[in-house]
Amino acid sequence: MENFNIFIRSIFVDNMIFAYFLGMCSFLAVSKNVKTALGLGAAVTFMLVISLPINYLLENYVLRAGALKWLGPEYADVDLSFLSLIMFIAVIASLTQFV
C-alpha cells in the first residue's frame, strides 16, 4: 500500500512537469479556436514579459534572505522568501488589471 501511495503522489502531487503545465491553463482554455488561442497566448506572453523585471527586482531586493540589508544592518537577517509566490501572483494580477 505504501508503494501505491508513493506512485500516486509522484504522478499527481509532486510532479513538477504537471505543476508547470498549470500555468498554461489560460492558453489551453480557448484552444478550440486557433485565432483565439493565439491571441490569448500572445496576451499571456506579453504579461509575463512585462511582469518579469518587477518580479526579478522584488525577488532580489526584497524577498530573498538578506535582501533587505540595503535598509540597514538590523534588516540583514530578514527572510521574506515565503512570500514569493503570493507576491508574484499579486504583481501579475495587478499588471493585468492595469493593462
Short mmCIF file of C-alpha atoms in Angstrom, two decimals:
data_model
loop_
_atom_site.label_atom_id
_atom_site.label_comp_id
_atom_site.label_asym_id
_atom_site.label_seq_id
_atom_site.Cartn_x
_atom_site.Cartn_y
_atom_site.Cartn_z
CA MET A 1 0.00 0.00 0.00
CA GLU A 2 2.86 2.37 0.73
CA ASN A 3 4.31 1.85 -2.75
CA PHE A 4 0.91 2.65 -4.27
CA ASN A 5 0.74 5.88 -2.26
CA ILE A 6 4.22 6.87 -3.43
CA PHE A 7 3.25 6.11 -7.03
CA ILE A 8 0.04 8.19 -6.90
CA ARG A 9 1.82 11.01 -5.10
CA SER A 10 4.64 11.10 -7.64
CA ILE A 11 2.18 11.34 -10.53
CA PHE A 12 -0.36 13.82 -9.20
CA VAL A 13 1.03 15.68 -6.19
CA ASP A 14 4.81 16.03 -6.52
CA ASN A 15 5.05 16.04 -10.30
CA MET A 16 6.94 19.21 -11.32
CA ILE A 17 6.13 18.86 -15.01
CA PHE A 18 2.42 18.69 -14.20
CA ALA A 19 2.79 21.78 -11.99
CA TYR A 20 4.42 23.75 -14.82
CA PHE A 21 1.51 22.94 -17.13
CA LEU A 22 -0.92 24.51 -14.65
CA GLY A 23 0.39 27.89 -15.80
CA MET A 24 -0.74 27.09 -19.33
CA CYS A 25 -4.40 26.67 -18.36
CA SER A 26 -5.37 30.09 -19.72
CA PHE A 27 -3.84 29.23 -23.08
CA LEU A 28 -5.40 25.78 -23.22
CA ALA A 29 -8.83 27.05 -22.13
CA VAL A 30 -9.62 28.56 -25.53
CA SER A 31 -7.59 26.31 -27.79
CA LYS A 32 -10.57 25.07 -29.84
CA ASN A 33 -10.28 28.18 -31.99
CA VAL A 34 -6.74 28.81 -33.25
CA LYS A 35 -7.21 32.58 -33.62
CA THR A 36 -8.46 32.97 -30.06
CA ALA A 37 -5.79 30.65 -28.68
CA LEU A 38 -3.01 32.59 -30.40
CA GLY A 39 -4.43 35.88 -29.14
CA LEU A 40 -4.63 34.64 -25.56
CA GLY A 41 -1.18 33.07 -25.85
CA ALA A 42 0.22 36.40 -27.04
CA ALA A 43 -1.54 38.20 -24.17
CA VAL A 44 -0.12 35.79 -21.60
CA THR A 45 3.37 36.12 -23.09
CA PHE A 46 3.06 39.93 -23.08
CA MET A 47 2.02 39.99 -19.42
CA LEU A 48 4.83 37.65 -18.41
CA VAL A 49 7.40 39.77 -20.23
CA ILE A 50 6.11 42.94 -18.52
CA SER A 51 6.00 41.37 -15.06
CA LEU A 52 9.42 39.70 -15.31
CA PRO A 53 11.53 42.78 -14.41
CA ILE A 54 9.29 43.69 -11.48
CA ASN A 55 9.32 40.13 -10.12
CA TYR A 56 13.10 39.98 -10.55
CA LEU A 57 13.59 43.18 -8.58
CA LEU A 58 11.19 42.00 -5.87
CA GLU A 59 13.00 38.68 -5.56
CA ASN A 60 16.50 40.13 -5.38
CA TYR A 61 15.92 43.31 -3.36
CA VAL A 62 13.01 42.46 -1.06
CA LEU A 63 12.13 38.78 -0.74
CA ARG A 64 15.41 36.85 -0.72
CA ALA A 65 17.13 36.06 2.57
CA GLY A 66 19.31 39.02 3.49
CA ALA A 67 17.96 41.16 0.64
CA LEU A 68 16.80 43.93 2.95
CA LYS A 69 20.31 44.75 4.16
CA TRP A 70 20.18 47.88 1.98
CA LEU A 71 17.64 49.26 4.50
CA GLY A 72 20.10 48.89 7.34
CA PRO A 73 22.09 46.30 9.26
CA GLU A 74 19.14 45.43 11.51
CA TYR A 75 17.25 44.06 8.47
CA ALA A 76 20.10 41.87 7.18
CA ASP A 77 18.65 38.71 8.76
CA VAL A 78 15.08 39.17 7.49
CA ASP A 79 13.92 36.40 5.15
CA LEU A 80 10.69 37.06 3.26
CA SER A 81 11.13 34.27 0.72
CA PHE A 82 7.95 32.59 1.94
CA LEU A 83 6.01 35.45 0.32
CA SER A 84 7.50 34.88 -3.16
CA LEU A 85 4.60 33.04 -4.78
CA ILE A 86 1.99 35.38 -3.33
CA MET A 87 3.91 38.45 -4.45
CA PHE A 88 4.48 37.10 -7.96
CA ILE A 89 0.77 36.38 -8.34
CA ALA A 90 -0.12 39.82 -6.95
CA VAL A 91 2.24 41.57 -9.37
CA ILE A 92 0.89 39.69 -12.39
CA ALA A 93 -2.73 40.24 -11.33
CA SER A 94 -2.24 43.95 -10.70
CA LEU A 95 -0.43 44.47 -14.01
CA THR A 96 -3.20 42.60 -15.79
CA GLN A 97 -5.77 44.92 -14.26
CA PHE A 98 -3.65 47.96 -15.12
CA VAL A 99 -3.14 46.98 -18.75
#
